[in-house]
């Protein structure tokens, strides 16, 4: 496990929520590896908090599938299988396509402005090879598109897959041509949405996830061979 910094507790949120978000981010960004044990006492000391919010955060992470509890052994970061990756991304392809298709029809002007703004911010992070920044802006872009689709059921389905997909995207962004191609892929989707071109918005959104799926699977398989 990479070193975890103490938390900034100057926040309006409950302490358990701050700890949860911090641990969740650490797992998603790979700072806590699959199979790694989460020790309450150690984490509490490193984060500068008591054991109670750590325990509560671990329970919430278990509900989201990021942590598994093994009887008489403790809590561990959940493993990720190639099957999990493929299945999650196969579903995400269809959801992204539908989201972009509907957004091209229903997006409002203020959302379009925000979408283009986030896209330019993504480019800045990509130019600086800032993986955490790229991931954040990429997620914000997709959220704007899905919200613009005006379909609550679609958003619920996307949210149910979000945690699984997030863990895979770190390796994708880290190795995907320094994220320059990621910027170009988003531009095609955004241009289609701006032009109210529903068919191409759907097509480019699906292509974007298919490309990410290819890179993620290749990275996973390469890593698995190295671990043997």
Tab-separated table of C-alpha atoms in Angstrom:
chain	number	residue	atom	x	y	z
A	1	UNK	CA	0.000	0.000	0.000
A	2	UNK	CA	1.268	3.469	-0.877
A	3	UNK	CA	1.643	5.952	1.949
A	4	UNK	CA	-1.689	7.543	2.849
A	5	UNK	CA	-1.638	11.168	3.922
A	6	UNK	CA	-3.529	12.448	6.939
A	7	UNK	CA	-6.954	13.824	6.137
A	8	UNK	CA	-7.876	17.456	5.876
A	9	UNK	CA	-10.675	17.532	8.434
A	10	UNK	CA	-11.713	21.123	7.701
A	11	UNK	CA	-14.825	19.975	5.861
A	12	UNK	CA	-18.554	20.287	6.433
A	13	UNK	CA	-19.108	16.565	5.794
A	14	UNK	CA	-19.381	13.955	8.573
A	15	UNK	CA	-16.032	12.407	9.434
A	16	UNK	CA	-17.149	8.933	8.350
A	17	UNK	CA	-17.986	10.338	4.902
A	18	UNK	CA	-14.595	12.032	4.567
A	19	UNK	CA	-12.821	8.798	5.500
A	20	UNK	CA	-15.017	6.785	3.116
A	21	UNK	CA	-14.325	9.085	0.163
A	22	UNK	CA	-10.598	9.080	0.899
A	23	UNK	CA	-10.370	5.287	1.090
A	24	UNK	CA	-12.608	4.879	-1.949
A	25	UNK	CA	-10.354	7.144	-3.985
A	26	UNK	CA	-7.259	5.267	-2.791
A	27	UNK	CA	-8.738	1.973	-3.993
A	28	UNK	CA	-9.906	3.368	-7.331
A	29	UNK	CA	-6.534	4.995	-8.037
A	30	UNK	CA	-4.716	1.788	-7.170
A	31	UNK	CA	-3.012	3.124	-4.056
A	32	UNK	CA	-4.567	0.157	-2.282
A	33	UNK	CA	-4.056	-2.967	-4.362
A	34	UNK	CA	-6.598	-5.779	-4.892
A	35	UNK	CA	-6.180	-8.368	-2.147
A	36	UNK	CA	-4.613	-5.915	0.273
A	37	UNK	CA	-5.811	-6.137	3.877
A	38	UNK	CA	-7.348	-3.052	5.468
A	39	UNK	CA	-6.178	-2.761	9.060
A	40	UNK	CA	-8.429	-0.461	11.104
A	41	UNK	CA	-5.779	0.549	13.644
A	42	UNK	CA	-3.134	1.231	11.011
A	43	UNK	CA	-5.500	3.227	8.798
A	44	UNK	CA	-6.799	5.244	11.755
A	45	UNK	CA	-3.243	6.196	12.735
A	46	UNK	CA	-2.242	7.112	9.188
A	47	UNK	CA	-5.369	9.182	8.609
A	48	UNK	CA	-5.258	10.840	12.017
A	49	UNK	CA	-8.728	9.702	13.110
A	50	UNK	CA	-10.273	7.192	15.520
A	51	UNK	CA	-11.127	3.634	14.491
A	52	UNK	CA	-14.904	4.230	14.419
A	53	UNK	CA	-15.121	6.267	11.162
A	54	UNK	CA	-12.634	3.871	9.551
A	55	UNK	CA	-14.804	0.898	10.505
A	56	UNK	CA	-17.917	2.636	9.171
A	57	UNK	CA	-16.135	3.540	5.928
A	58	UNK	CA	-14.992	-0.046	5.406
A	59	UNK	CA	-18.551	-1.301	5.833
A	60	UNK	CA	-19.770	1.161	3.205
A	61	UNK	CA	-16.970	0.145	0.847
A	62	UNK	CA	-18.096	-3.455	1.276
A	63	UNK	CA	-21.623	-2.508	0.182
A	64	UNK	CA	-20.176	-0.941	-2.972
A	65	UNK	CA	-18.164	-4.054	-3.752
A	66	UNK	CA	-14.778	-2.395	-3.317
A	67	UNK	CA	-14.027	-4.339	-0.130
A	68	UNK	CA	-14.800	-7.910	0.916
A	69	UNK	CA	-15.057	-9.183	4.488
A	70	UNK	CA	-13.543	-12.608	5.177
A	71	UNK	CA	-14.722	-14.256	8.417
A	72	UNK	CA	-12.011	-14.402	11.114
A	73	UNK	CA	-9.541	-12.694	8.793
A	74	UNK	CA	-10.769	-9.156	8.208
A	75	UNK	CA	-11.379	-6.708	5.376
A	76	UNK	CA	-9.596	-6.870	2.037
A	77	UNK	CA	-9.653	-4.789	-1.134
A	78	UNK	CA	-11.749	-6.836	-3.575
A	79	UNK	CA	-10.056	-8.554	-6.471
A	80	UNK	CA	-10.831	-7.617	-10.069
A	81	UNK	CA	-11.186	-10.355	-12.679
A	82	UNK	CA	-10.914	-10.096	-16.447
A	83	UNK	CA	-14.490	-11.395	-16.625
A	84	UNK	CA	-15.655	-8.519	-14.386
A	85	UNK	CA	-13.886	-6.013	-16.617
A	86	UNK	CA	-15.341	-7.330	-19.853
A	87	UNK	CA	-18.881	-7.665	-18.537
A	88	UNK	CA	-18.953	-4.188	-16.989
A	89	UNK	CA	-17.584	-2.535	-20.119
A	90	UNK	CA	-19.872	-4.488	-22.463
A	91	UNK	CA	-22.827	-2.967	-20.602
A	92	UNK	CA	-21.175	0.448	-20.451
A	93	UNK	CA	-20.806	0.535	-24.246
A	94	UNK	CA	-24.578	0.423	-24.697
A	95	UNK	CA	-25.292	2.849	-21.863
A	96	UNK	CA	-22.791	5.420	-23.153
A	97	UNK	CA	-24.212	5.174	-26.646
A	98	UNK	CA	-27.766	5.695	-25.423
A	99	UNK	CA	-26.701	8.550	-23.150
A	100	UNK	CA	-24.963	10.430	-25.963
A	101	UNK	CA	-27.878	9.771	-28.343
A	102	UNK	CA	-30.413	11.227	-25.920
A	103	UNK	CA	-28.116	14.103	-24.907
A	104	UNK	CA	-27.781	15.171	-28.554
A	105	UNK	CA	-31.549	15.570	-28.604
A	106	UNK	CA	-32.150	17.024	-25.127
A	107	UNK	CA	-29.062	18.916	-23.969
A	108	UNK	CA	-29.548	22.572	-23.033
A	109	UNK	CA	-27.294	25.527	-23.859
A	110	UNK	CA	-25.842	25.908	-20.363
A	111	UNK	CA	-24.965	22.214	-20.317
A	112	UNK	CA	-23.264	22.507	-23.688
A	113	UNK	CA	-21.123	25.370	-22.406
A	114	UNK	CA	-20.185	23.366	-19.318
A	115	UNK	CA	-19.404	20.320	-21.451
A	116	UNK	CA	-16.996	22.276	-23.663
A	117	UNK	CA	-15.430	23.925	-20.639
A	118	UNK	CA	-14.721	20.557	-18.990
A	119	UNK	CA	-13.315	19.290	-22.268
A	120	UNK	CA	-10.747	22.088	-22.404
A	121	UNK	CA	-9.858	21.445	-18.766
A	122	UNK	CA	-9.347	17.783	-19.658
A	123	UNK	CA	-6.830	18.816	-22.323
A	124	UNK	CA	-4.803	20.775	-19.774
A	125	UNK	CA	-4.591	17.776	-17.455
A	126	UNK	CA	-3.746	15.519	-20.413
A	127	UNK	CA	-0.925	17.850	-21.499
A	128	UNK	CA	0.467	17.715	-17.948
A	129	UNK	CA	0.018	13.923	-17.716
A	130	UNK	CA	-1.996	14.409	-14.529
A	131	UNK	CA	-3.810	11.070	-14.208
A	132	UNK	CA	-5.997	12.064	-11.243
A	133	UNK	CA	-7.005	15.289	-12.974
A	134	UNK	CA	-7.786	13.465	-16.224
A	135	UNK	CA	-9.955	10.934	-14.402
A	136	UNK	CA	-11.864	13.667	-12.603
A	137	UNK	CA	-12.586	15.691	-15.753
A	138	UNK	CA	-13.405	12.574	-17.753
A	139	UNK	CA	-15.967	11.574	-15.133
A	140	UNK	CA	-17.427	15.091	-15.077
A	141	UNK	CA	-17.805	15.054	-18.872
A	142	UNK	CA	-19.700	11.780	-18.803
A	143	UNK	CA	-21.912	12.994	-15.943
A	144	UNK	CA	-22.928	16.088	-17.911
A	145	UNK	CA	-23.846	13.934	-20.912
A	146	UNK	CA	-25.863	11.462	-18.852
A	147	UNK	CA	-27.668	14.236	-16.970
A	148	UNK	CA	-28.474	15.896	-20.287
A	149	UNK	CA	-30.080	12.642	-21.453
A	150	UNK	CA	-32.918	13.331	-18.976
A	151	UNK	CA	-33.427	9.656	-18.165
A	152	UNK	CA	-33.310	8.770	-14.479
A	153	UNK	CA	-33.335	5.005	-15.090
A	154	UNK	CA	-30.310	5.306	-17.342
A	155	UNK	CA	-28.452	7.279	-14.674
A	156	UNK	CA	-29.301	4.637	-12.071
A	157	UNK	CA	-27.834	1.917	-14.286
A	158	UNK	CA	-24.683	3.917	-14.941
A	159	UNK	CA	-24.240	4.617	-11.232
A	160	UNK	CA	-24.515	0.907	-10.436
A	161	UNK	CA	-21.517	0.235	-12.680
A	162	UNK	CA	-19.531	3.328	-11.785
A	163	UNK	CA	-17.385	1.860	-9.006
A	164	UNK	CA	-16.401	-1.161	-11.070
A	165	UNK	CA	-15.550	0.842	-14.163
A	166	UNK	CA	-13.625	3.501	-12.234
A	167	UNK	CA	-11.050	0.967	-11.023
A	168	UNK	CA	-10.299	-0.064	-14.598
A	169	UNK	CA	-9.998	3.437	-16.022
A	170	UNK	CA	-6.845	4.314	-14.084
A	171	UNK	CA	-4.716	1.919	-16.137
A	172	UNK	CA	-6.440	3.083	-19.323
A	173	UNK	CA	-5.753	6.783	-18.760
A	174	UNK	CA	-2.187	6.106	-17.585
A	175	UNK	CA	-1.228	4.317	-20.787
A	176	UNK	CA	-3.562	5.683	-23.449
A	177	UNK	CA	-1.120	7.727	-25.553
A	178	UNK	CA	-0.615	10.152	-22.661
A	179	UNK	CA	-4.367	10.747	-22.762
A	180	UNK	CA	-4.124	12.770	-25.981
A	181	UNK	CA	-6.328	10.283	-27.805
A	182	UNK	CA	-8.821	10.446	-24.968
A	183	UNK	CA	-9.243	14.164	-25.641
A	184	UNK	CA	-9.805	13.523	-29.356
A	185	UNK	CA	-12.365	10.793	-28.690
A	186	UNK	CA	-14.372	13.114	-26.463
A	187	UNK	CA	-14.199	15.885	-29.049
A	188	UNK	CA	-15.922	13.704	-31.643
A	189	UNK	CA	-18.713	12.906	-29.183
A	190	UNK	CA	-19.124	16.540	-28.131
A	191	UNK	CA	-19.113	17.858	-31.709
A	192	UNK	CA	-21.878	15.404	-32.596
A	193	UNK	CA	-23.923	16.479	-29.563
A	194	UNK	CA	-23.410	20.166	-30.440
A	195	UNK	CA	-24.653	19.470	-33.984
A	196	UNK	CA	-27.656	17.506	-32.668
A	197	UNK	CA	-26.336	14.509	-34.611
A	198	UNK	CA	-27.829	11.712	-32.518
A	199	UNK	CA	-26.570	8.823	-34.650
A	200	UNK	CA	-22.951	9.915	-34.638
A	201	UNK	CA	-23.080	10.902	-30.965
A	202	UNK	CA	-24.128	7.319	-30.200
A	203	UNK	CA	-21.560	5.857	-32.590
A	204	UNK	CA	-18.613	7.850	-31.230
A	205	UNK	CA	-19.595	7.248	-27.596
A	206	UNK	CA	-19.722	3.505	-28.213
A	207	UNK	CA	-16.395	3.599	-30.062
A	208	UNK	CA	-14.845	5.495	-27.159
A	209	UNK	CA	-15.786	2.767	-24.662
A	210	UNK	CA	-14.775	-0.011	-27.069
A	211	UNK	CA	-11.327	1.576	-27.380
A	212	UNK	CA	-11.019	1.935	-23.622
A	213	UNK	CA	-12.137	-1.676	-23.203
A	214	UNK	CA	-9.390	-2.841	-25.587
A	215	UNK	CA	-6.677	-0.923	-23.709
A	216	UNK	CA	-7.917	-1.974	-20.280
A	217	UNK	CA	-8.120	-5.665	-21.191
A	218	UNK	CA	-4.643	-5.559	-22.751
A	219	UNK	CA	-3.244	-3.864	-19.654
A	220	UNK	CA	-4.929	-6.370	-17.346
A	221	UNK	CA	-3.637	-9.356	-19.332
A	222	UNK	CA	-0.119	-7.890	-19.467
A	223	UNK	CA	-0.116	-7.286	-15.724
A	224	UNK	CA	-1.417	-10.800	-15.045
A	225	UNK	CA	1.465	-12.320	-17.032
A	226	UNK	CA	4.001	-10.261	-15.074
A	227	UNK	CA	2.508	-11.432	-11.784
A	228	UNK	CA	2.941	-15.094	-12.721
